[in-house]
Tab-separated table of C-alpha atoms and ligand atoms in Angstrom:
chain	number	residue	atom	x	y	z
A	1	MET	CA	52.976	-29.069	69.056
A	2	ASP	CA	53.904	-31.239	65.642
A	3	ARG	CA	57.822	-32.859	65.250
A	4	ILE	CA	58.799	-34.958	63.259
A	5	ARG	CA	61.560	-37.946	63.525
A	6	ILE	CA	62.982	-38.917	61.203
A	7	GLU	CA	66.029	-41.802	60.974
A	8	GLY	CA	68.493	-41.426	58.860
A	9	GLY	CA	71.050	-42.798	55.472
A	10	GLN	CA	67.992	-44.699	53.374
A	11	PRO	CA	68.438	-44.248	50.602
A	12	LEU	CA	64.720	-43.825	48.951
A	13	SER	CA	63.020	-45.547	45.839
A	14	GLY	CA	59.980	-44.633	44.658
A	15	ARG	CA	57.529	-42.724	43.104
A	16	ILE	CA	55.894	-39.794	44.711
A	17	ALA	CA	52.371	-37.590	43.046
A	18	ILE	CA	52.982	-34.233	42.470
A	19	SER	CA	49.607	-32.602	44.626
A	20	GLY	CA	49.060	-29.044	42.860
A	21	ALA	CA	50.456	-25.713	44.310
A	22	LYS	CA	49.685	-24.002	46.578
A	23	ASN	CA	51.131	-20.394	45.658
A	24	ALA	CA	48.765	-21.082	42.828
A	25	CYS	CA	46.300	-21.621	44.400
A	26	LEU	CA	46.260	-18.923	47.052
A	27	THR	CA	46.067	-16.428	43.962
A	28	LEU	CA	43.502	-18.370	42.056
A	29	MET	CA	41.882	-18.352	45.718
A	30	PRO	CA	40.755	-14.985	45.989
A	31	ALA	CA	40.261	-14.699	41.771
A	32	ALA	CA	36.857	-16.087	42.898
A	33	LEU	CA	35.765	-12.750	44.365
A	34	LEU	CA	35.986	-10.751	41.109
A	35	THR	CA	32.085	-12.901	39.761
A	36	ASP	CA	29.601	-13.696	41.723
A	37	GLN	CA	29.371	-17.023	39.333
A	38	PRO	CA	30.503	-20.650	40.634
A	39	LEU	CA	34.035	-20.709	40.690
A	40	MET	CA	35.423	-24.725	40.765
A	41	LEU	CA	39.588	-25.370	41.443
A	42	THR	CA	40.317	-28.924	40.711
A	43	ASN	CA	44.158	-30.228	41.609
A	44	ALA	CA	43.942	-27.852	45.127
A	45	PRO	CA	45.977	-28.946	47.863
A	46	ARG	CA	45.345	-29.897	50.626
A	47	LEU	CA	46.793	-27.640	53.208
A	48	ALA	CA	47.018	-25.724	55.701
A	49	ASP	CA	47.430	-22.264	53.446
A	50	ILE	CA	44.104	-23.603	51.794
A	51	ALA	CA	42.225	-23.725	55.686
A	52	THR	CA	43.568	-20.557	56.492
A	53	MET	CA	42.781	-18.415	52.553
A	54	SER	CA	39.563	-20.046	52.871
A	55	ALA	CA	38.863	-18.697	56.310
A	56	LEU	CA	40.200	-15.259	54.820
A	57	LEU	CA	37.314	-15.464	51.849
A	58	ARG	CA	34.640	-17.543	54.132
A	59	SER	CA	35.259	-13.911	56.488
A	60	LEU	CA	34.042	-11.697	53.551
A	61	GLY	CA	31.211	-13.435	53.230
A	62	CYS	CA	31.929	-16.870	50.281
A	63	GLU	CA	30.536	-20.033	50.245
A	64	ILE	CA	33.537	-22.480	50.057
A	65	ALA	CA	32.939	-25.762	49.549
A	66	ASN	CA	35.112	-29.160	49.933
A	67	LEU	CA	33.801	-31.402	47.355
A	68	GLN	CA	36.259	-34.854	47.212
A	69	GLY	CA	37.349	-34.493	50.748
A	70	GLY	CA	39.220	-30.152	49.856
A	71	ARG	CA	40.909	-31.540	46.850
A	72	VAL	CA	38.126	-29.329	44.529
A	73	LEU	CA	37.051	-26.470	45.510
A	74	ALA	CA	33.539	-24.407	44.868
A	75	ILE	CA	33.888	-21.393	46.093
A	76	SER	CA	30.734	-18.496	45.239
A	77	ALA	CA	31.248	-14.949	46.720
A	78	ALA	CA	28.054	-13.623	45.075
A	79	ASN	CA	26.652	-12.514	48.406
A	80	LEU	CA	29.708	-10.984	50.221
A	81	THR	CA	28.681	-9.269	53.648
A	82	SER	CA	31.839	-8.140	54.448
A	83	ASP	CA	35.261	-5.536	53.016
A	84	THR	CA	36.676	-6.106	55.147
A	85	ALA	CA	40.079	-8.497	55.786
A	86	HIS	CA	40.673	-8.914	59.268
A	87	TYR	CA	44.399	-8.589	61.567
A	88	ASP	CA	43.917	-11.969	62.053
A	89	ILE	CA	43.853	-14.244	59.207
A	90	VAL	CA	46.421	-11.809	57.370
A	91	ARG	CA	48.907	-12.268	60.314
A	92	LYS	CA	48.856	-15.473	59.833
A	93	MET	CA	49.878	-15.441	55.544
A	94	ARG	CA	51.013	-12.682	53.205
A	95	ALA	CA	48.994	-14.124	51.206
A	96	SER	CA	46.613	-12.678	51.502
A	97	ILE	CA	47.266	-9.632	50.506
A	98	LEU	CA	45.795	-11.234	47.568
A	99	VAL	CA	41.632	-10.533	48.655
A	100	LEU	CA	42.544	-6.465	47.875
A	101	GLY	CA	43.014	-5.887	43.732
A	102	PRO	CA	39.806	-8.428	43.507
A	103	MET	CA	37.643	-6.898	46.344
A	104	LEU	CA	38.620	-3.401	45.522
A	105	ALA	CA	37.894	-3.984	40.912
A	106	ARG	CA	34.089	-5.496	41.885
A	107	HIS	CA	32.901	-3.415	44.845
A	108	GLY	CA	34.676	-0.678	44.803
A	109	ARG	CA	35.729	-1.061	48.150
A	110	ALA	CA	38.213	-3.384	50.980
A	111	ARG	CA	40.086	-2.948	53.926
A	112	VAL	CA	42.798	-5.111	54.132
A	113	SER	CA	44.890	-5.263	56.964
A	114	LEU	CA	48.518	-4.229	56.337
A	115	PRO	CA	50.860	-8.206	57.110
A	116	GLY	CA	53.588	-7.288	58.861
A	117	GLY	CA	57.166	-8.375	58.149
A	118	CYS	CA	57.698	-11.957	58.606
A	119	ALA	CA	60.695	-14.323	59.541
A	120	ILE	CA	62.156	-13.731	56.425
A	121	GLY	CA	62.070	-10.283	55.701
A	122	ALA	CA	60.456	-7.424	55.225
A	123	ARG	CA	58.616	-7.893	52.254
A	124	PRO	CA	56.543	-4.338	52.291
A	125	VAL	CA	53.574	-4.040	49.249
A	126	ASP	CA	54.108	-0.864	48.963
A	127	LEU	CA	54.406	-1.769	45.096
A	128	HIS	CA	50.300	-3.810	45.436
A	129	LEU	CA	49.481	-0.558	46.592
A	130	LYS	CA	51.423	2.486	44.289
A	131	GLY	CA	50.246	-0.193	40.977
A	132	LEU	CA	46.466	-0.465	42.110
A	133	GLU	CA	46.719	3.706	42.997
A	134	ARG	CA	48.062	3.873	39.281
A	135	LEU	CA	44.622	2.113	38.016
A	136	GLY	CA	42.316	5.507	40.259
A	137	ALA	CA	41.869	3.958	43.501
A	138	SER	CA	42.515	6.270	46.251
A	139	LEU	CA	44.016	5.102	49.498
A	140	THR	CA	44.745	5.878	53.442
A	141	LEU	CA	45.791	4.255	56.318
A	142	ALA	CA	44.556	3.356	59.461
A	143	ASP	CA	44.705	1.225	62.196
A	144	GLY	CA	46.723	-0.693	60.540
A	145	TYR	CA	44.636	-1.458	57.900
A	146	VAL	CA	44.624	0.003	53.749
A	147	GLU	CA	41.493	1.860	52.811
A	148	ALA	CA	40.299	2.010	49.123
A	149	GLU	CA	37.788	2.531	47.488
A	150	ALA	CA	37.115	3.298	44.062
A	151	PRO	CA	33.727	4.273	44.105
A	152	GLY	CA	33.502	5.092	40.135
A	153	GLY	CA	35.633	0.862	39.135
A	154	LEU	CA	39.183	1.834	38.028
A	155	VAL	CA	40.593	2.735	35.179
A	156	GLY	CA	43.362	0.376	32.843
A	157	ALA	CA	46.268	2.563	33.318
A	158	GLU	CA	50.702	1.748	32.157
A	159	VAL	CA	51.802	0.237	35.136
A	160	ALA	CA	55.831	0.267	34.924
A	161	PHE	CA	56.831	-2.411	38.123
A	162	PRO	CA	60.415	-1.806	39.226
A	163	PHE	CA	61.384	-4.742	40.541
A	164	VAL	CA	59.278	-7.918	40.119
A	165	SER	CA	57.292	-9.168	42.865
A	166	VAL	CA	54.610	-12.649	42.450
A	167	GLY	CA	52.198	-11.154	44.896
A	168	ALA	CA	52.245	-7.361	42.905
A	169	THR	CA	51.388	-8.201	39.510
A	170	GLU	CA	49.222	-10.763	41.204
A	171	ASN	CA	46.633	-8.410	42.791
A	172	LEU	CA	47.351	-5.778	40.279
A	173	LEU	CA	45.791	-8.406	37.188
A	174	MET	CA	43.272	-9.812	38.549
A	175	ALA	CA	42.020	-5.813	39.606
A	176	ALA	CA	42.536	-5.018	35.643
A	177	THR	CA	40.591	-7.812	34.467
A	178	LEU	CA	37.111	-5.322	36.279
A	179	ALA	CA	38.684	-1.940	34.932
A	180	ARG	CA	37.543	1.049	32.097
A	181	GLY	CA	40.246	0.484	29.338
A	182	THR	CA	43.411	-1.044	28.315
A	183	THR	CA	46.049	-1.887	31.027
A	184	VAL	CA	50.401	-3.111	31.039
A	185	LEU	CA	52.006	-5.034	33.018
A	186	LYS	CA	55.318	-4.048	32.933
A	187	ASN	CA	58.077	-6.149	34.384
A	188	ALA	CA	56.014	-7.925	35.688
A	189	ALA	CA	56.348	-11.722	37.297
A	190	ARG	CA	56.732	-15.317	35.374
A	191	GLU	CA	56.175	-17.498	37.852
A	192	PRO	CA	54.203	-20.778	36.387
A	193	GLU	CA	51.854	-19.546	39.221
A	194	ILE	CA	50.908	-15.825	36.943
A	195	THR	CA	50.832	-17.788	33.947
A	196	ASP	CA	48.002	-20.927	35.800
A	197	LEU	CA	46.252	-17.563	37.484
A	198	ALA	CA	45.805	-15.874	33.637
A	199	ALA	CA	44.371	-18.811	32.735
A	200	CYS	CA	42.375	-19.593	35.393
A	201	LEU	CA	41.226	-15.389	34.546
A	202	THR	CA	40.649	-16.129	31.034
A	203	ARG	CA	38.042	-18.841	30.800
A	204	MET	CA	36.435	-16.498	33.609
A	205	GLY	CA	35.821	-13.959	30.543
A	206	ALA	CA	38.675	-11.627	30.866
A	207	ARG	CA	41.496	-10.443	27.811
A	208	ILE	CA	44.501	-10.857	28.795
A	209	GLU	CA	47.490	-11.511	26.523
A	210	GLY	CA	51.894	-12.040	27.562
A	211	ALA	CA	51.338	-13.549	30.518
A	212	GLY	CA	54.620	-15.889	30.638
A	213	THR	CA	55.672	-12.368	29.652
A	214	ASP	CA	57.423	-9.298	30.888
A	215	THR	CA	54.971	-7.540	29.548
A	216	VAL	CA	51.050	-8.021	30.166
A	217	THR	CA	48.505	-6.869	28.809
A	218	ILE	CA	44.359	-6.221	30.466
A	219	GLU	CA	41.699	-5.621	28.045
A	220	GLY	CA	38.777	-4.863	30.906
A	221	VAL	CA	35.646	-6.300	30.596
A	222	ARG	CA	32.289	-5.560	32.656
A	223	SER	CA	31.527	-8.554	34.172
A	224	LEU	CA	33.127	-11.950	35.318
A	225	GLY	CA	31.408	-15.587	35.442
A	226	ALA	CA	31.898	-18.929	36.064
A	227	ALA	CA	35.472	-21.456	35.798
A	228	THR	CA	36.359	-24.523	36.372
A	229	HIS	CA	39.538	-24.539	36.802
A	230	PRO	CA	42.927	-26.994	37.164
A	231	VAL	CA	45.783	-25.766	39.506
A	232	LEU	CA	48.550	-26.626	38.520
A	233	PRO	CA	51.664	-28.590	39.438
A	234	ASP	CA	53.265	-27.781	42.806
A	235	ARG	CA	56.915	-26.806	41.538
A	236	VAL	CA	58.427	-26.228	44.566
A	237	GLU	CA	56.997	-28.744	45.869
A	238	LEU	CA	58.334	-30.650	43.207
A	239	GLY	CA	61.867	-29.338	43.065
A	240	THR	CA	62.172	-31.032	47.386
A	241	TYR	CA	61.433	-34.072	46.225
A	242	MET	CA	63.480	-33.982	43.200
A	243	ILE	CA	66.216	-33.325	45.894
A	244	ALA	CA	64.625	-35.614	48.654
A	245	PRO	CA	66.894	-38.336	46.381
A	246	ALA	CA	69.272	-37.109	44.846
A	247	ILE	CA	70.065	-35.973	48.714
A	248	ALA	CA	69.263	-39.581	50.674
A	249	GLY	CA	71.384	-41.705	47.737
A	250	GLY	CA	68.927	-43.479	45.772
A	251	SER	CA	66.019	-42.992	42.672
A	252	VAL	CA	63.119	-41.342	42.938
A	253	VAL	CA	60.551	-40.888	40.045
A	254	LEU	CA	58.239	-37.549	41.015
A	255	THR	CA	54.788	-37.985	38.283
A	256	GLY	CA	52.673	-35.375	37.900
A	257	ALA	CA	56.782	-33.138	37.393
A	258	GLU	CA	57.039	-31.005	33.875
A	259	ARG	CA	60.252	-30.268	33.454
A	260	GLY	CA	59.247	-26.829	32.088
A	261	LEU	CA	58.653	-25.701	36.101
A	262	VAL	CA	61.477	-26.631	37.051
A	263	GLY	CA	64.071	-26.042	34.306
A	264	ALA	CA	66.553	-23.724	37.188
A	265	LEU	CA	66.668	-25.987	39.574
A	266	ILE	CA	66.779	-29.374	37.530
A	267	GLU	CA	69.826	-26.921	34.674
A	268	ARG	CA	71.700	-26.960	38.533
A	269	LEU	CA	71.164	-31.059	39.642
A	270	GLU	CA	73.003	-31.495	36.366
A	271	ALA	CA	75.599	-29.818	37.769
A	272	ALA	CA	76.006	-31.729	41.400
A	273	ASP	CA	75.873	-34.799	38.592
A	274	ILE	CA	72.451	-35.786	39.509
A	275	ALA	CA	70.749	-36.913	36.452
A	276	VAL	CA	67.143	-36.460	36.190
A	277	GLU	CA	66.255	-37.944	32.812
A	278	ASP	CA	62.296	-38.158	32.293
A	279	VAL	CA	59.771	-40.829	32.412
A	280	PRO	CA	58.814	-42.084	29.057
A	281	GLU	CA	54.776	-41.808	28.459
A	282	ALA	CA	54.341	-45.431	28.610
A	283	GLU	CA	55.987	-46.101	31.746
A	284	GLY	CA	53.571	-43.339	33.697
A	285	GLY	CA	55.514	-40.076	32.617
A	286	GLY	CA	57.147	-37.880	34.863
A	287	LEU	CA	60.756	-37.014	36.064
A	288	ARG	CA	63.100	-39.281	37.505
A	289	VAL	CA	65.735	-38.389	39.135
A	290	SER	CA	69.083	-40.975	40.967
A	291	ARG	CA	71.856	-39.833	42.697
A	292	ARG	CA	75.277	-40.791	40.816
A	293	ASN	CA	77.466	-42.917	42.367
A	294	GLY	CA	79.790	-40.317	44.391
A	295	ARG	CA	80.157	-37.048	45.812
A	296	ILE	CA	77.692	-34.663	44.717
A	297	LEU	CA	79.536	-31.641	42.632
A	298	PRO	CA	79.864	-28.147	44.608
A	299	VAL	CA	78.339	-25.419	42.825
A	300	GLU	CA	77.558	-22.207	42.448
A	301	ILE	CA	74.016	-20.685	42.977
A	302	ALA	CA	71.938	-17.221	42.899
A	303	THR	CA	68.233	-16.414	43.572
A	304	ALA	CA	66.064	-14.862	40.543
A	305	PRO	CA	62.430	-14.529	39.009
A	306	PHE	CA	61.682	-16.570	37.377
A	307	PRO	CA	63.100	-18.573	35.362
A	308	GLY	CA	66.017	-18.026	37.277
A	309	PHE	CA	66.938	-20.114	40.387
A	310	PRO	CA	64.147	-20.068	43.309
A	311	THR	CA	63.978	-18.499	46.826
A	312	ASP	CA	61.353	-21.632	47.560
A	313	LEU	CA	63.943	-23.523	46.187
A	314	GLN	CA	67.136	-22.228	47.869
A	315	ALA	CA	67.536	-24.108	51.652
A	316	GLN	CA	66.955	-26.891	49.876
A	317	MET	CA	70.303	-26.733	47.377
A	318	MET	CA	71.599	-25.298	50.237
A	319	ALA	CA	70.857	-29.353	52.270
A	320	LEU	CA	72.068	-30.574	49.066
A	321	LEU	CA	75.074	-28.949	48.296
A	322	CYS	CA	76.083	-29.337	52.562
A	323	LEU	CA	77.620	-32.960	51.727
A	324	ALA	CA	79.231	-31.827	48.332
A	325	GLU	CA	82.648	-32.525	47.765
A	326	GLY	CA	84.123	-28.217	48.230
A	327	GLU	CA	83.208	-25.379	48.166
A	328	SER	CA	79.722	-24.204	46.897
A	329	HIS	CA	78.503	-20.414	47.179
A	330	ILE	CA	74.770	-20.078	47.496
A	331	ASP	CA	73.414	-15.721	46.958
A	332	GLU	CA	70.158	-15.214	47.995
A	333	ARG	CA	69.058	-12.209	45.797
A	334	ILE	CA	64.650	-11.872	46.449
A	335	PHE	CA	64.398	-11.605	50.506
A	336	GLU	CA	67.086	-9.609	52.869
A	337	ASN	CA	66.533	-12.607	56.025
A	338	ARG	CA	65.970	-16.365	54.092
A	339	PHE	CA	69.453	-18.259	55.997
A	340	MET	CA	67.539	-18.915	58.802
A	341	HIS	CA	68.002	-23.178	57.936
A	342	VAL	CA	72.037	-22.456	58.876
A	343	PRO	CA	71.639	-22.750	62.048
A	344	GLU	CA	69.607	-25.009	62.614
A	345	LEU	CA	72.020	-27.134	59.651
A	346	ALA	CA	75.200	-26.251	60.903
A	347	ARG	CA	73.882	-28.445	64.488
A	348	MET	CA	73.768	-31.617	62.179
A	349	GLY	CA	77.929	-30.344	61.311
A	350	ALA	CA	77.301	-28.482	57.817
A	351	ARG	CA	79.737	-26.307	58.030
A	352	ILE	CA	78.671	-23.078	56.424
A	353	ASP	CA	79.748	-19.012	56.371
A	354	ILE	CA	77.727	-15.900	56.071
A	355	HIS	CA	78.389	-13.066	54.680
A	356	GLY	CA	75.640	-10.440	53.882
A	357	GLY	CA	73.017	-12.071	51.268
A	358	SER	CA	76.456	-14.935	50.409
A	359	ALA	CA	76.749	-18.381	51.212
A	360	ARG	CA	79.573	-20.420	51.158
A	361	ILE	CA	79.191	-23.987	52.020
A	362	THR	CA	82.335	-26.093	52.403
A	363	GLY	CA	81.300	-29.839	52.299
A	364	VAL	CA	81.338	-32.419	54.670
A	365	GLU	CA	81.250	-35.913	53.821
A	366	ARG	CA	78.839	-36.275	56.468
A	367	LEU	CA	76.138	-34.969	58.168
A	368	LYS	CA	75.129	-36.282	61.955
A	369	GLY	CA	70.951	-36.306	62.747
A	370	ALA	CA	69.890	-33.704	66.134
A	371	PRO	CA	67.048	-31.670	68.011
A	372	VAL	CA	66.367	-29.311	65.084
A	373	MET	CA	63.687	-26.120	65.199
A	374	ALA	CA	61.696	-25.110	61.547
A	375	THR	CA	62.484	-21.664	61.679
A	376	ASP	CA	60.131	-20.941	58.200
A	377	LEU	CA	58.432	-23.316	55.613
A	378	ARG	CA	61.346	-23.919	53.413
A	379	ALA	CA	64.251	-23.666	56.540
A	380	SER	CA	62.136	-26.170	57.327
A	381	VAL	CA	62.004	-29.050	54.685
A	382	SER	CA	65.692	-28.926	54.492
A	383	LEU	CA	66.663	-29.956	57.975
A	384	ILE	CA	63.818	-32.575	56.806
A	385	LEU	CA	65.935	-33.429	53.335
A	386	ALA	CA	68.832	-32.832	55.806
A	387	GLY	CA	67.895	-35.158	58.435
A	388	LEU	CA	66.630	-37.996	55.133
A	389	ALA	CA	71.061	-37.736	54.958
A	390	ALA	CA	72.179	-37.353	58.187
A	391	GLU	CA	73.367	-40.241	59.948
A	392	GLY	CA	71.484	-41.125	63.612
A	393	GLU	CA	67.914	-39.468	64.274
A	394	THR	CA	66.545	-36.136	63.660
A	395	VAL	CA	63.343	-34.473	65.289
A	396	VAL	CA	62.477	-31.344	63.733
A	397	SER	CA	60.145	-28.948	65.686
A	398	ARG	CA	57.691	-26.732	65.128
A	399	VAL	CA	56.168	-28.205	62.114
A	400	TYR	CA	53.328	-26.224	61.896
A	401	HIS	CA	55.423	-24.130	59.261
A	402	LEU	CA	55.951	-27.837	58.146
A	403	ASP	CA	52.397	-27.889	57.179
A	404	ARG	CA	51.631	-24.953	55.232
A	405	GLY	CA	52.854	-25.684	52.169
A	406	TYR	CA	54.127	-29.562	52.529
A	407	GLU	CA	50.444	-32.068	51.702
A	408	ARG	CA	51.468	-35.624	53.309
A	409	LEU	CA	55.039	-35.423	54.272
A	410	GLU	CA	55.779	-38.079	56.075
A	411	GLU	CA	53.715	-40.595	53.818
A	412	LYS	CA	55.092	-39.274	49.870
A	413	LEU	CA	59.001	-39.980	51.691
A	414	GLY	CA	58.067	-42.977	54.065
A	415	ALA	CA	56.240	-44.841	51.374
A	416	CYS	CA	59.828	-44.669	49.255
A	417	GLY	CA	61.569	-46.019	52.918
A	418	ALA	CA	61.971	-43.022	53.947
A	419	ARG	CA	62.410	-44.662	57.973
A	420	ILE	CA	60.185	-40.962	59.270
A	421	ALA	CA	57.221	-40.361	61.935
A	422	ARG	CA	55.060	-37.270	62.719
A	423	LEU	CA	54.737	-37.727	66.561
A	424	SER	CA	51.809	-36.010	68.174
A	425	GLU	CA	51.086	-33.946	70.407
A	426	ASP	CA	48.206	-32.434	72.380
B	1	UD1	C1	51.971	-17.388	47.961
B	1	UD1	C2	52.904	-16.309	47.341
B	1	UD1	O1	53.647	-17.404	45.871
B	1	UD1	N1	54.682	-16.354	47.594
B	1	UD1	C3	55.580	-16.575	46.911
B	1	UD1	C4	55.719	-14.948	46.488
B	1	UD1	O2	55.423	-13.995	47.843
B	1	UD1	P1	55.431	-12.743	47.470
B	1	UD1	O3	54.679	-12.570	46.121
B	1	UD1	O4	55.529	-12.163	48.028
B	1	UD1	O5	57.026	-11.880	46.922
B	1	UD1	P2	57.739	-11.236	45.545
B	1	UD1	O6	57.835	-11.154	44.185
B	1	UD1	O7	55.937	-10.675	45.775
B	1	UD1	O8	59.232	-9.988	46.317
B	1	UD1	C5	59.450	-9.887	45.721
B	1	UD1	C6	60.742	-9.308	46.078
B	1	UD1	O9	59.887	-8.064	46.563
B	1	UD1	C7	59.787	-7.541	47.484
B	1	UD1	N2	58.826	-6.667	48.071
B	1	UD1	C8	57.128	-6.938	46.767
B	1	UD1	C9	56.385	-6.494	46.508
B	1	UD1	C10	56.050	-4.901	47.480
B	1	UD1	O10	54.952	-4.316	47.500
B	1	UD1	N3	57.151	-4.655	48.223
B	1	UD1	C11	59.009	-5.206	47.854
B	1	UD1	O11	59.068	-4.822	48.015
B	1	UD1	C12	59.235	-8.185	48.690
B	1	UD1	O12	59.932	-7.554	49.663
B	1	UD1	C13	60.993	-9.436	47.914
B	1	UD1	O13	61.910	-9.053	48.238
B	1	UD1	O14	57.642	-15.006	45.451
B	1	UD1	C14	58.747	-15.371	46.202
B	1	UD1	C15	59.135	-14.871	45.086
B	1	UD1	O15	59.004	-16.061	44.580
B	1	UD1	C16	58.158	-16.904	47.599
B	1	UD1	O16	58.838	-16.733	47.648
B	1	UD1	C17	57.229	-16.833	48.249
B	1	UD1	O17	56.532	-18.423	47.967
B	2	PEP	C1	57.543	-17.748	51.445
B	2	PEP	C2	56.997	-18.978	50.762
B	2	PEP	O1	55.480	-18.369	50.581
B	2	PEP	P1	54.584	-16.819	51.801
B	2	PEP	O2	54.906	-16.572	50.406
B	2	PEP	O3	53.409	-17.706	51.544
B	2	PEP	O4	55.345	-16.500	53.354
B	2	PEP	C3	57.131	-20.207	50.213
B	2	PEP	O5	56.092	-20.894	49.767
B	2	PEP	O6	58.038	-21.140	50.390
């Protein structure tokens, strides 16, 4: 298993190009199941999770061509050969559940393994299932699989989510594009990935209004067609690399970055006395993030659905606040067990107390390098960030978690002066 070694204490300077969004691509790929015409996704990230979604779609009979070294995915679901998403793939990645809505909408039948819990929480999919039932699907559970049927096709309905779910909104949005009549999704997620999915579905011929607000209306159409769609920039990768110069010192320009994707992060970084500036288009555009002289200021954070502070940046922000002058607080309100990075950060000298979903972080003057273990995707990258600032050597093991969501991480940070290397082992 590969490990990543970091020699900390190097201020960063340079440019980092932001890749296409993992979480957008993971919902755009299953959208291809809605049509027998090709869907071409440009600006796709090259990540383990994308390979897993490709494997899942291929297991259903999709043909996928990786063009331009995987930057462009050409997906055809013209000849589906299976209606079953098997456990051995689904267990690797929860986003696999996103094939359920599109398969059911186009074929009136789908069998998808239930994903099961994961490190950051139980993560049930009840909202996905109840929503599809509202559209007329009949669902049964057998052998750990959801068996879904709608032989006469799905029928539009009002679906009011009791709380915001990104995945359930995506599954229902896709399913509703081919349902008979009008579907109204209430209390829908407003994440940029939802807006991107709606834009792609619209290019394919879907009729959608209100994406990006909490009420989305979909007029079902008989069929969808071919489209080419660029995957939006990855706001979690962007946010992670914005925190890198904040914690390590220096100044980094993030290209392909959009302020609107990370508004809540920018607001908290500025409160912590980190400078975030727009780079003029004439100079290539993007955002410049710089550490000011002196200590980081402590801040209060509560994670929330978009446009609130994203749970996917909570661990990275906690790493930064370990070095603040004073006491910060973080409330994790989306997932019940998303503090696995805390004991690892503590091994590097951080002072963090956890009470339920709340963390109190008492800033220390410096962190010290240590061998640490990655437990999930964002927890792993918070250890990389801490390692950039720490004195001495940090070695992060189990980096396969990182490879799910960060493309060429060592290269991107190394180009800005970080002393970071992958230790490959067979
Ligand atoms: C592939 C992808 O896009 N993953 C993102 C997506 O995950 P995902 O779509 O799984 O997250 P949700 O927004 O659905 O989850 C929000 C909360 O609702 C709960 N819940 C969700 C569905 C359901 O049927 N029942 C239920 O109880 C979850 O356990 C969680 O506590 O949004 C999360 C919240 O922004 C991000 O952290 C993930 O990176
Ligand atoms: C939690 C994440 O992904 P997933 O929903 O695929 O587990 C993430 O991207 O941080």
